Coordinates of C-alpha atoms in Angstrom, one line a residue:
Chain A
X1096 CA 82.3 73.4 131.1
X1097 CA 84.4 70.9 129.5
X1098 CA 83.2 70.4 126.0
X1099 CA 82.0 67.1 124.9
X1100 CA 82.0 65.6 121.5
X1101 CA 78.8 66.2 119.6
X1102 CA 76.1 63.7 120.1
X1103 CA 76.9 63.0 123.7
X1104 CA 73.9 63.8 125.9
X1105 CA 73.1 62.9 129.4
X1106 CA 69.7 61.6 130.0
X1107 CA 70.1 61.2 133.8
X1108 CA 71.5 63.6 136.3
X1109 CA 74.0 60.9 137.4
X1110 CA 75.3 60.8 133.8
X1111 CA 75.6 64.5 133.7
X1112 CA 77.7 64.5 136.9
X1113 CA 80.0 61.8 135.8
X1114 CA 83.7 62.8 135.4
X1115 CA 84.2 60.4 132.5
X1116 CA 81.4 60.5 130.0
X1117 CA 82.6 58.8 126.9
X1118 CA 84.3 55.4 126.1
X1119 CA 87.4 57.1 124.7
X1120 CA 87.8 58.9 128.1
X1121 CA 87.5 55.6 129.9
X1122 CA 90.0 53.9 127.6
X1123 CA 92.5 56.7 127.9
X1124 CA 92.3 56.6 131.7
X1125 CA 92.7 52.8 131.7
X1126 CA 95.7 53.0 129.4
X1127 CA 97.3 55.8 131.4
X1128 CA 96.9 53.8 134.7
X1129 CA 98.3 50.7 132.9
X1130 CA 101.3 52.7 131.8
X1131 CA 101.8 53.9 135.4
X1132 CA 101.5 50.3 136.7
X1133 CA 104.1 49.1 134.2
X1134 CA 106.4 52.0 134.6
X1135 CA 109.1 50.3 136.8
X1136 CA 109.6 47.8 134.0
X1137 CA 109.9 50.5 131.3
X1138 CA 112.3 53.1 132.7
X1139 CA 115.7 53.2 134.2
X1140 CA 116.2 53.2 138.0
X1141 CA 117.1 56.9 137.9
X1142 CA 113.9 57.8 136.1
X1143 CA 111.9 55.7 138.6
X1144 CA 113.4 57.6 141.5
X1145 CA 112.3 60.8 139.8
X1146 CA 108.8 59.3 139.4
X1147 CA 108.7 58.5 143.1
X1148 CA 109.5 62.0 143.9
X1149 CA 106.9 63.2 141.5
X1150 CA 104.2 61.0 143.0
X1151 CA 104.8 62.2 146.6
X1152 CA 105.1 65.8 145.5
X1153 CA 101.8 65.4 143.6
X1154 CA 100.0 64.6 146.8
X1155 CA 101.4 67.7 148.5
X1156 CA 100.6 69.9 145.5
X1157 CA 97.1 68.6 145.1
X1158 CA 96.6 69.6 148.8
X1159 CA 97.9 73.1 148.0
X1160 CA 95.6 73.2 145.1
X1161 CA 92.7 72.6 147.4
X1162 CA 93.7 75.4 149.8
X1163 CA 94.9 77.9 147.2
X1164 CA 93.3 77.0 143.9
X1165 CA 89.9 76.0 145.2
X1166 CA 89.4 77.9 148.4
X1167 CA 91.6 80.9 147.4
X1168 CA 93.6 81.0 150.6
X1169 CA 97.3 81.8 149.9
X1170 CA 99.6 79.3 151.5
X1171 CA 103.4 79.6 151.5
X1172 CA 103.8 77.1 154.3
X1173 CA 102.9 73.9 152.5
X1174 CA 106.4 72.6 152.9
X1175 CA 106.3 73.1 156.6
X1176 CA 103.0 71.2 156.8
X1177 CA 104.7 68.5 154.8
X1178 CA 107.5 68.6 157.4
X1179 CA 105.1 68.2 160.3
X1180 CA 103.7 65.1 158.6
X1181 CA 107.1 63.7 158.0
X1182 CA 108.3 64.3 161.6
X1183 CA 105.1 63.0 163.1
X1184 CA 105.4 59.8 161.1
X1185 CA 109.1 59.6 161.9
X1186 CA 108.7 60.0 165.6
X1187 CA 105.7 57.6 165.8
X1188 CA 107.6 55.0 163.8
X1189 CA 111.0 55.2 165.6
X1190 CA 109.9 55.9 169.1
X1191 CA 106.7 54.0 169.4
X1192 CA 107.4 51.5 166.5
X1193 CA 103.9 52.0 165.1
X1194 CA 103.3 50.4 161.6
X1195 CA 103.3 52.8 158.7
X1196 CA 99.6 52.2 158.0
X1197 CA 99.0 54.1 161.3
X1198 CA 101.8 56.6 161.2
X1199 CA 101.0 58.0 157.7
X1200 CA 97.4 59.0 158.5
X1201 CA 98.5 60.3 162.0
X1202 CA 101.2 62.3 160.2
X1203 CA 98.4 63.7 158.0
X1204 CA 96.3 64.5 161.1
X1205 CA 99.2 66.2 162.8
X1206 CA 99.9 68.4 159.8
X1207 CA 96.2 69.1 159.5
X1208 CA 96.0 70.4 163.0
X1209 CA 99.1 72.5 162.5
X1210 CA 97.6 73.9 159.2
X1211 CA 94.3 74.5 161.0
X1212 CA 96.0 76.9 163.5
X1213 CA 97.3 79.0 160.5
X1214 CA 94.0 78.6 158.8
X1215 CA 92.4 80.5 161.7
X1216 CA 94.5 83.5 160.8
X1217 CA 92.9 83.4 157.3
X1218 CA 89.7 84.3 159.0
X1219 CA 90.9 87.8 159.6
X1220 CA 93.4 88.5 156.9
X1221 CA 93.6 88.0 153.2
X1222 CA 96.0 87.8 150.3
X1223 CA 99.5 89.3 150.9
X1224 CA 99.1 89.4 154.7
X1225 CA 97.9 85.8 154.8
X1226 CA 101.0 84.8 152.7
X1227 CA 103.2 86.4 155.3
X1228 CA 101.5 84.5 158.1
X1229 CA 101.9 81.2 156.3
X1230 CA 105.6 82.0 155.8
X1231 CA 105.7 82.3 159.6
X1232 CA 104.5 78.7 159.7
X1233 CA 107.6 77.8 157.8
X1234 CA 109.9 79.6 160.3
X1235 CA 108.1 78.3 163.4
X1236 CA 108.5 74.8 162.1
X1237 CA 112.2 75.3 161.5
X1238 CA 112.7 77.0 164.8
X1239 CA 110.8 74.4 166.8
X1240 CA 112.6 71.4 165.3
X1241 CA 116.0 72.9 165.8
X1242 CA 115.4 74.2 169.3
X1243 CA 113.3 71.5 170.9
X1244 CA 115.3 68.9 172.9
X1245 CA 117.3 66.7 170.5
X1246 CA 115.7 63.6 172.1
X1247 CA 112.3 64.8 170.8
X1248 CA 112.7 65.6 167.1
X1249 CA 116.4 64.9 166.6
X1250 CA 117.3 68.6 166.4
X1251 CA 119.8 69.3 163.6
X1252 CA 120.8 65.6 163.5
X1253 CA 117.5 64.6 161.9
X1254 CA 115.7 61.3 162.3
X1255 CA 116.8 58.1 160.6
X1256 CA 113.9 55.7 159.8
X1257 CA 113.3 52.1 159.1
X1258 CA 111.6 51.2 155.8
X1259 CA 107.8 50.8 155.8
X1260 CA 106.5 47.3 156.3
X1261 CA 103.2 45.8 155.4
X1262 CA 102.8 42.1 156.3
X1263 CA 105.8 40.5 154.8
X1264 CA 106.6 43.2 152.3
X1265 CA 109.3 45.7 153.1
X1266 CA 109.2 48.9 151.1
X1267 CA 113.0 49.4 150.7
X1268 CA 113.5 49.4 147.0
X1269 CA 112.5 52.1 144.5
X1270 CA 110.2 49.6 142.8
X1271 CA 108.2 48.7 145.9
X1272 CA 108.1 52.3 147.0
X1273 CA 106.8 53.2 143.6
X1274 CA 103.8 51.0 143.9
X1275 CA 103.2 52.2 147.5
X1276 CA 103.3 55.8 146.3
X1277 CA 101.2 55.1 143.2
X1278 CA 98.4 53.6 145.3
X1279 CA 98.6 56.4 147.9
X1280 CA 98.6 59.1 145.2
X1281 CA 95.7 57.6 143.3
X1282 CA 93.7 57.4 146.5
X1283 CA 94.4 61.0 147.5
X1284 CA 93.7 62.3 144.0
X1285 CA 90.4 60.4 143.8
X1286 CA 89.5 61.8 147.2
X1287 CA 90.3 65.3 146.0
X1288 CA 88.0 64.8 143.0
X1289 CA 85.2 63.5 145.3
X1290 CA 85.6 66.5 147.7
X1291 CA 85.9 69.1 145.0
X1292 CA 82.8 68.1 143.0
X1293 CA 80.5 67.8 146.0
X1294 CA 79.3 70.1 148.8
X1295 CA 82.7 70.6 150.3
X1296 CA 84.3 71.8 147.1
X1297 CA 81.5 74.1 146.2
X1298 CA 81.7 75.8 149.6
X1299 CA 85.5 76.3 149.1
X1300 CA 85.0 77.9 145.6
X1301 CA 82.1 80.0 147.0
X1302 CA 84.4 81.4 149.7
X1303 CA 87.1 82.0 147.1
X1304 CA 84.9 83.8 144.6
X1305 CA 82.8 86.0 147.0
X1306 CA 83.0 85.4 150.8
X1307 CA 80.2 88.0 151.5
X1308 CA 77.7 86.2 149.2
X1309 CA 78.9 82.8 150.6
X1310 CA 78.1 83.9 154.1
X1311 CA 74.6 85.1 153.1
X1312 CA 74.0 81.8 151.3
X1313 CA 74.4 80.0 154.5
X1314 CA 78.1 78.9 154.3
X1315 CA 80.0 79.4 157.5
X1316 CA 82.9 81.4 156.0
X1317 CA 85.2 81.2 158.9
X1318 CA 84.9 77.5 159.3
X1319 CA 85.2 76.9 155.6
X1320 CA 88.5 78.8 155.3
X1321 CA 90.0 77.0 158.3
X1322 CA 88.8 73.7 156.8
X1323 CA 90.5 74.5 153.5
X1324 CA 93.8 74.9 155.4
X1325 CA 93.1 71.7 157.3
X1326 CA 92.4 69.6 154.2
X1327 CA 95.4 71.1 152.3
X1328 CA 97.7 70.5 155.2
X1329 CA 96.4 67.0 155.7
X1330 CA 97.5 66.2 152.1
X1331 CA 100.9 67.8 152.8
X1332 CA 101.2 65.6 156.0
X1333 CA 100.4 62.4 154.1
X1334 CA 102.9 63.4 151.4
X1335 CA 105.5 64.2 154.1
X1336 CA 105.0 60.9 155.9
X1337 CA 105.4 59.0 152.6
X1338 CA 108.5 61.0 151.8
X1339 CA 110.0 60.2 155.2
X1340 CA 109.6 56.5 154.5
X1341 CA 111.2 56.9 151.1
X1342 CA 114.3 58.9 152.0
X1343 CA 114.4 57.2 155.4
X1344 CA 116.1 60.3 156.9
X1345 CA 114.3 63.4 157.9
X1346 CA 115.9 66.7 158.5
X1347 CA 114.5 70.2 158.8
X1348 CA 116.3 71.4 155.6
X1349 CA 114.2 69.2 153.4
X1350 CA 111.1 71.3 154.2
X1351 CA 112.2 74.8 153.6
X1352 CA 110.5 77.9 152.2
X1353 CA 112.0 77.3 148.7
X1354 CA 110.0 74.1 148.4
X1355 CA 106.8 75.9 149.3
X1356 CA 107.5 78.4 146.6
X1357 CA 108.1 75.5 144.2
X1358 CA 104.8 74.0 145.0
X1359 CA 103.2 77.3 144.3
X1360 CA 105.1 77.4 141.0
X1361 CA 103.7 74.0 140.1
X1362 CA 100.1 75.3 140.7
X1363 CA 100.7 78.4 138.6
X1364 CA 102.2 76.4 135.7
X1365 CA 99.5 73.6 135.9
X1366 CA 96.6 76.0 136.4
X1367 CA 94.8 77.1 139.6
X1368 CA 91.5 75.5 140.5
X1369 CA 92.2 72.2 138.7
X1370 CA 93.3 68.9 140.2
X1371 CA 94.6 67.6 136.9
X1372 CA 96.4 71.0 136.6
X1373 CA 98.2 70.4 139.9
X1374 CA 99.3 66.9 138.6
X1375 CA 100.5 68.4 135.3
X1376 CA 102.4 71.2 137.0
X1377 CA 104.1 68.8 139.4
X1378 CA 105.2 66.6 136.5
X1379 CA 106.5 69.5 134.4
X1380 CA 108.3 71.4 137.1
X1381 CA 109.8 68.3 138.6
X1382 CA 110.9 67.1 135.2
X1383 CA 112.3 70.5 134.4
X1384 CA 114.2 70.6 137.7
X1385 CA 115.7 67.2 137.0
X1386 CA 116.7 68.2 133.5
X1387 CA 118.3 71.4 134.8
X1388 CA 120.1 69.7 137.6
X1389 CA 121.6 67.0 135.3
X1390 CA 122.5 69.5 132.5
X1391 CA 124.2 71.8 135.1
X1392 CA 127.1 69.6 136.0
X1393 CA 127.4 68.4 132.4
X1394 CA 127.7 71.9 131.2
X1395 CA 130.2 72.8 133.9
X1396 CA 132.3 69.8 132.8
X1397 CA 132.1 70.4 129.0
X1398 CA 132.6 74.2 129.2
X1399 CA 135.1 74.6 132.0
X1400 CA 135.7 78.3 131.5
X1401 CA 132.1 79.1 132.5
X1402 CA 132.9 78.0 136.1
X1403 CA 130.6 75.9 138.2
X1404 CA 129.2 78.7 140.3
X1405 CA 127.8 80.6 137.3
X1406 CA 126.3 77.4 135.8
X1407 CA 124.4 76.5 139.0
X1408 CA 123.2 80.1 139.6
X1409 CA 121.9 80.4 136.0
X1410 CA 120.0 77.1 136.4
X1411 CA 118.0 78.6 139.2
X1412 CA 117.4 81.7 137.1
X1413 CA 116.2 79.5 134.3
X1414 CA 113.7 77.8 136.6
X1415 CA 112.6 81.1 138.1
X1416 CA 112.3 82.5 134.5
X1417 CA 110.0 79.6 133.6
X1418 CA 107.5 80.5 136.3
X1419 CA 107.7 84.2 135.4
X1420 CA 107.1 83.2 131.8
X1421 CA 103.9 81.4 132.8
X1422 CA 102.7 84.2 135.0
X1423 CA 103.1 86.6 132.0
X1424 CA 102.0 84.5 129.1
X1425 CA 99.4 82.1 130.6
X1426 CA 98.5 83.1 134.1
X1427 CA 95.6 80.6 134.0
X1428 CA 98.0 77.7 133.6
X1429 CA 98.3 74.8 131.2
X1430 CA 94.9 73.4 132.0
X1431 CA 93.3 76.5 130.7
X1432 CA 95.3 76.3 127.5
X1433 CA 94.4 72.6 127.2
X1434 CA 90.7 73.4 127.6
X1435 CA 90.9 76.0 124.8
X1436 CA 92.7 73.6 122.6
X1437 CA 90.1 70.9 123.3
X1438 CA 87.2 73.2 122.5
X1439 CA 88.7 74.5 119.3
X1440 CA 89.5 70.9 118.2
X1441 CA 85.8 69.9 118.8
X1442 CA 84.6 72.9 116.9
X1443 CA 87.0 72.7 114.0
X1444 CA 86.6 73.8 111.2
X1445 CA 84.2 76.3 112.7
X1446 CA 85.3 79.1 115.0
X1447 CA 82.4 78.8 117.5
Chain B
X710 CA 51.0 78.4 153.7
X711 CA 47.3 77.6 153.8
X712 CA 44.8 78.6 151.1
X713 CA 42.9 80.7 153.6
X714 CA 45.9 82.8 154.3
X715 CA 46.6 83.6 150.7
X716 CA 43.0 84.6 150.0
X717 CA 42.9 87.2 152.7
X718 CA 44.0 90.8 152.0
X719 CA 47.8 91.1 151.7
X720 CA 49.6 92.7 154.6
X721 CA 47.4 91.2 157.3
X722 CA 49.4 88.1 158.1
X723 CA 51.7 88.0 161.1
X724 CA 55.2 89.5 160.6
X725 CA 58.1 87.2 159.5
X726 CA 60.8 89.7 159.7
X727 CA 60.9 92.8 161.9
X728 CA 63.0 95.6 163.2
X729 CA 62.4 97.4 166.4
X730 CA 63.8 100.9 167.1
X731 CA 67.0 100.1 165.2
X732 CA 69.9 102.6 165.0
X733 CA 73.0 101.9 162.9
X734 CA 76.0 104.3 162.9
X735 CA 79.2 104.3 161.0
X736 CA 81.5 106.7 163.0
X737 CA 79.6 110.0 162.8
X738 CA 77.2 108.9 160.0
X739 CA 73.8 107.6 161.1
X740 CA 72.8 105.1 158.4
X741 CA 69.6 104.1 160.1
X742 CA 67.9 106.1 162.8
X743 CA 65.3 104.5 165.1
X744 CA 63.8 102.4 162.4
X745 CA 60.9 100.0 163.1
X746 CA 59.6 97.9 160.3
X747 CA 57.6 94.7 159.9
X748 CA 57.6 92.4 156.9
X749 CA 54.4 90.2 156.8
X750 CA 54.3 86.6 155.7
X751 CA 52.1 87.3 152.6
X752 CA 53.3 90.5 151.2
X753 CA 55.8 92.1 148.9
X754 CA 57.2 95.1 150.7
X755 CA 59.1 97.7 148.7
X756 CA 61.7 99.9 150.4
X757 CA 62.3 103.1 148.5
X758 CA 64.2 106.3 149.1
X759 CA 66.8 108.6 147.6
X760 CA 70.4 107.5 147.4
X761 CA 72.0 107.1 150.8
X762 CA 68.7 106.8 152.5
X763 CA 69.7 103.6 154.3
X764 CA 67.9 101.0 152.2
X765 CA 70.8 98.7 151.6
X766 CA 72.0 99.2 155.2
X767 CA 68.6 97.9 156.3
X768 CA 69.0 94.8 154.2
X769 CA 72.5 94.4 155.5
X770 CA 71.3 94.5 159.1
X771 CA 68.6 92.0 158.3
X772 CA 71.2 89.7 156.8
X773 CA 73.5 90.1 159.8
X774 CA 76.2 91.8 157.8
X775 CA 75.9 95.0 159.9
X776 CA 75.1 94.9 163.6
X777 CA 73.0 97.8 164.8
X778 CA 74.1 99.8 167.9
X779 CA 70.6 100.0 169.2
X780 CA 67.4 98.1 168.6
X781 CA 66.6 94.6 167.7
X782 CA 65.8 92.4 164.7
X783 CA 63.4 89.5 164.8
X784 CA 62.8 86.7 162.4
X785 CA 59.7 84.6 162.9
X786 CA 59.7 85.5 166.6
X787 CA 63.3 84.8 167.2
X788 CA 65.8 87.6 167.8
X789 CA 68.5 87.6 165.2
X790 CA 70.4 90.8 166.2
X791 CA 74.1 90.0 166.4
X792 CA 73.9 86.6 164.8
X793 CA 76.4 85.7 162.1
X794 CA 75.3 86.0 158.5
X795 CA 75.4 82.2 157.8
X796 CA 73.2 81.4 160.8
X797 CA 70.6 84.0 159.7
X798 CA 70.7 82.6 156.2
X799 CA 70.2 79.1 157.5
X800 CA 67.2 80.2 159.4
X801 CA 65.6 81.2 156.1
X802 CA 66.6 84.7 155.2
X803 CA 67.9 84.8 151.6
X804 CA 69.0 87.7 149.6
X805 CA 70.0 88.9 146.2
X806 CA 72.6 91.6 145.8
X807 CA 73.0 95.0 144.2
X808 CA 75.3 94.5 141.3
X809 CA 76.6 90.9 141.2
X810 CA 77.8 89.0 144.1
X811 CA 78.0 85.7 142.3
X812 CA 80.5 82.9 142.2
X813 CA 82.1 83.6 138.9
X814 CA 84.4 80.6 138.8
X815 CA 81.5 78.1 139.0
X816 CA 78.8 77.0 136.5
X817 CA 75.3 78.2 136.8
X818 CA 74.3 74.8 138.2
X819 CA 77.0 74.8 140.9
X820 CA 76.1 78.4 141.9
X821 CA 72.5 77.3 142.5
X822 CA 73.7 74.2 144.3
X823 CA 75.6 76.4 146.7
X824 CA 72.2 77.6 147.8
X825 CA 71.4 74.0 148.8
X826 CA 74.6 73.9 150.9
X827 CA 73.0 74.0 154.3
X828 CA 70.2 71.6 153.3
X829 CA 72.9 69.0 152.4
X830 CA 74.6 66.8 155.0
X831 CA 77.7 65.2 153.3
X832 CA 80.7 65.8 155.5
X833 CA 84.3 66.3 154.3
X834 CA 85.4 62.7 154.9
X835 CA 82.2 61.4 153.2
X836 CA 82.8 63.6 150.2
X837 CA 86.5 62.4 150.1
X838 CA 85.3 58.8 149.8
X839 CA 82.3 59.9 147.6
X840 CA 80.3 56.9 148.7
X841 CA 76.9 56.3 147.1
X842 CA 75.3 58.2 149.9
X843 CA 77.1 61.4 148.9
X844 CA 76.3 60.8 145.3
X845 CA 72.6 60.2 145.9
X846 CA 72.4 63.4 148.0
X847 CA 73.9 65.3 145.1
X848 CA 71.3 63.9 142.7
X849 CA 68.4 64.6 145.1
X850 CA 69.4 68.2 145.4
X851 CA 70.0 68.4 141.7
X852 CA 66.3 67.8 141.2
X853 CA 65.4 70.7 143.4
X854 CA 67.8 72.9 141.5
X855 CA 66.4 71.9 138.2
X856 CA 62.9 73.0 139.3
X857 CA 64.3 76.5 140.0
X858 CA 66.1 76.5 136.7
X859 CA 62.8 75.8 135.0
X860 CA 61.0 78.5 137.0
X861 CA 63.6 81.1 136.0
X862 CA 64.0 79.9 132.5
X863 CA 67.8 79.4 132.5
X864 CA 67.9 75.9 131.2
X865 CA 70.1 76.7 128.2
X866 CA 72.9 78.2 130.3
X867 CA 72.9 75.7 133.2
X868 CA 76.4 74.5 132.5
X869 CA 77.9 77.8 131.5
X870 CA 80.4 79.5 133.7
X871 CA 78.8 82.4 135.4
X872 CA 81.8 84.6 134.8
X873 CA 81.0 84.4 131.0
X874 CA 77.4 85.5 131.3
X875 CA 75.8 88.9 130.8
X876 CA 74.6 91.1 133.6
X877 CA 70.9 90.3 133.3
X878 CA 71.5 86.5 133.4
X879 CA 73.8 86.8 136.3
X880 CA 71.1 88.6 138.3
X881 CA 68.8 85.7 137.4
X882 CA 71.4 83.2 138.7
X883 CA 71.7 85.3 141.9
X884 CA 67.9 85.0 142.3
X885 CA 68.0 81.3 141.6
X886 CA 70.7 80.7 144.2
X887 CA 68.6 82.6 146.8
X888 CA 65.5 80.5 145.9
X889 CA 67.5 77.3 146.2
X890 CA 67.9 78.1 149.9
X891 CA 64.1 77.6 150.3
X892 CA 64.0 80.9 152.2
X893 CA 61.1 82.0 154.3
X894 CA 61.8 85.6 153.3
X895 CA 63.6 87.0 150.3
X896 CA 65.5 90.3 150.4
X897 CA 66.2 91.8 147.0
X898 CA 68.6 94.7 146.7
X899 CA 67.9 96.7 143.6
X900 CA 67.2 93.7 141.3
X901 CA 66.3 95.9 138.4
X902 CA 69.3 98.2 138.5
X903 CA 71.2 98.3 135.2
X904 CA 68.7 96.2 133.3
X905 CA 66.9 97.0 130.0
X906 CA 63.1 97.1 129.8
X907 CA 62.8 93.5 128.6
X908 CA 65.0 92.2 131.4
X909 CA 63.0 94.2 133.9
X910 CA 59.7 92.8 132.6
X911 CA 61.1 89.3 132.8
X912 CA 62.4 89.8 136.4
X913 CA 59.1 91.4 137.4
X914 CA 57.3 88.3 136.1
X915 CA 59.6 86.0 138.1
X916 CA 59.0 88.0 141.3
X917 CA 55.3 87.6 140.8
X918 CA 55.8 83.8 140.0
X919 CA 57.8 83.4 143.1
X920 CA 55.0 84.9 145.1
X921 CA 52.3 82.9 143.4
X922 CA 54.0 79.6 143.3
X923 CA 56.2 79.7 146.4
X924 CA 54.5 82.1 148.8
X925 CA 57.7 83.7 149.8
X926 CA 57.4 87.2 151.2
X927 CA 59.7 89.6 149.4
X928 CA 61.5 92.8 150.6
X929 CA 62.3 94.8 147.5
X930 CA 64.7 97.7 147.5
X931 CA 64.1 99.4 144.2
X932 CA 64.6 102.8 142.5
X933 CA 62.3 102.1 139.5
X934 CA 58.9 103.5 140.7
X935 CA 56.8 101.8 138.0
X936 CA 58.2 98.4 139.2
X937 CA 57.5 99.4 142.8
X938 CA 54.0 100.6 142.2
X939 CA 53.1 97.4 140.2
X940 CA 54.7 94.8 142.4
X941 CA 54.5 96.0 146.0
X942 CA 51.6 95.5 148.4
X943 CA 53.1 98.0 150.8
X944 CA 55.9 100.6 150.5
X945 CA 58.2 101.9 153.1
X946 CA 60.0 105.2 152.3
X947 CA 63.4 106.1 153.8
X948 CA 65.2 109.4 153.8
X949 CA 68.5 110.1 155.6
X950 CA 68.2 106.9 157.6
X951 CA 64.7 107.5 158.9
X952 CA 61.5 105.8 157.8
X953 CA 59.4 108.8 156.7
X954 CA 56.3 106.9 155.4
X955 CA 54.7 103.5 155.1
X956 CA 51.6 102.4 153.3
X957 CA 50.0 101.1 150.1
X958 CA 51.5 102.4 146.8
X959 CA 48.5 104.7 146.4
X960 CA 48.9 106.2 149.8
X961 CA 52.6 106.7 149.3
X962 CA 52.1 108.4 145.9
X963 CA 49.9 111.1 147.7
X964 CA 52.1 111.4 150.8
X965 CA 53.4 115.0 151.2
X966 CA 56.5 113.8 153.1
X967 CA 57.5 111.4 150.3
X968 CA 57.0 114.1 147.6
X969 CA 59.1 116.4 149.8
X970 CA 62.0 113.9 150.1
X971 CA 62.0 113.2 146.4
X972 CA 61.3 116.6 144.9
X973 CA 62.5 118.9 147.6
X974 CA 60.3 121.1 149.8
X975 CA 57.9 123.4 148.0
X976 CA 58.6 127.0 149.0

């Protein structure tokens, strides 16, 4: 349990359940949200574009956290689920000219159904074999988009989209997109907190920790595993739809296996089984990716004898090395480290 | 249960859980052979026998984890043979496990709340929005859970992670989770295994409390004979998958077939 400062006691069950228990916690959250709200006025357009990408990735990674971190079902197809959401939103928006308030949730639903099908395989297989099956989702998605008639999903040409519109507002600039993403991300993260601290989340964790005991405690294990995939894929679909409206061009290459692996890396770095960990991992890995991709060309320019190829290859090695480092040094992720730090700070100068 | 039922002699009430001519095989091994057994609504039934006698298999069949090749299981008059485990659990068959089958990544409180799962109604969309209704339901079930925490005296560890607890306390959380299901029969698989004397005494007291306060019939699989003789109203003895004797503890202690199974045939 998260440690509280001394002298903080709950006198009602509602207090005991509250996520934020002390005034400093409320103040920090308020300040953080204020900072996020003012961000477009504080940073350069380049950084704002990165922030947009972080917000949309955060939704996808929180979804993966639910499937993987909470329900314990390995999923290497999150990027494909995201792609399904993006394509569904894209097709609904370009072919039927539906407003984005409809296409985004429908994109989520489409992805959820796609994820549910693969969730059903989680009923029979676990771990490594399940990972392989979800990789299949990735290839099926790729294959389907490229081989279905071009008039359906655009084939290898992709789909170009119009910006999202809500009333008179057109989300075509980075700043307007930022606020759209911030609101969506906040909503999805709040929803994740709601689910994970109630009946749904407990069933997921129970199935993760011991599916035999979960079944004998009255939890339908099969249904719960499939639901974990459904919910996780729904998040991916929402993220995919938003991403489509941001880039305004969808192609199958944007949703490849490498992205799925990256999402997994974000979970590992942030910490499994923690929503805040998923957000933290997304932030750190995305930031690291950006640093690396901007240092790469710079390095190639400054030290020409290294050669561009070597620089770009070594950047990927560096990123991979970061994840390997976390798996070895802190497999429980940064949230675990943070909790230890918090506990020792509260106890200081005593050891326990 | 009515007062009249509790004052009559134990073992005379109608059966809540029963097996009829049940046979369970794994390949060439017969784990249970033509077993018939009744658990009555007002008793603590102990199931004993040497290792590999089929005691745990019996519980696993009752829970729906194994499906017998022949014979049938009944729970309060309804056939449960072949039903999935969660449906049997939802009907009111709870169990505790040999060793620990506990959700290590959750707090004690959440573990016990999992036992309330099928009594709760919040759906996934409702929990996403976490509207007051979902919140109120959480609080309502929290009260039920707190009663069980009081009964089993685990107040001080309620917000500890179960993975960090010692063996004896984990077993207590396991029992608490089973009680939270508000079961109509409780199956306990070797609850005393691996415990020290004090822990055994505590647990024995809890089993008696459960019976006194909650009137839940208990099926107790146990190796510790002093526990069995003190707690059980009736004892069923298994050996090599067959039920070889059934009766009161006193009868069992004198039964030649039982002595035979435990000590070997006298020449």
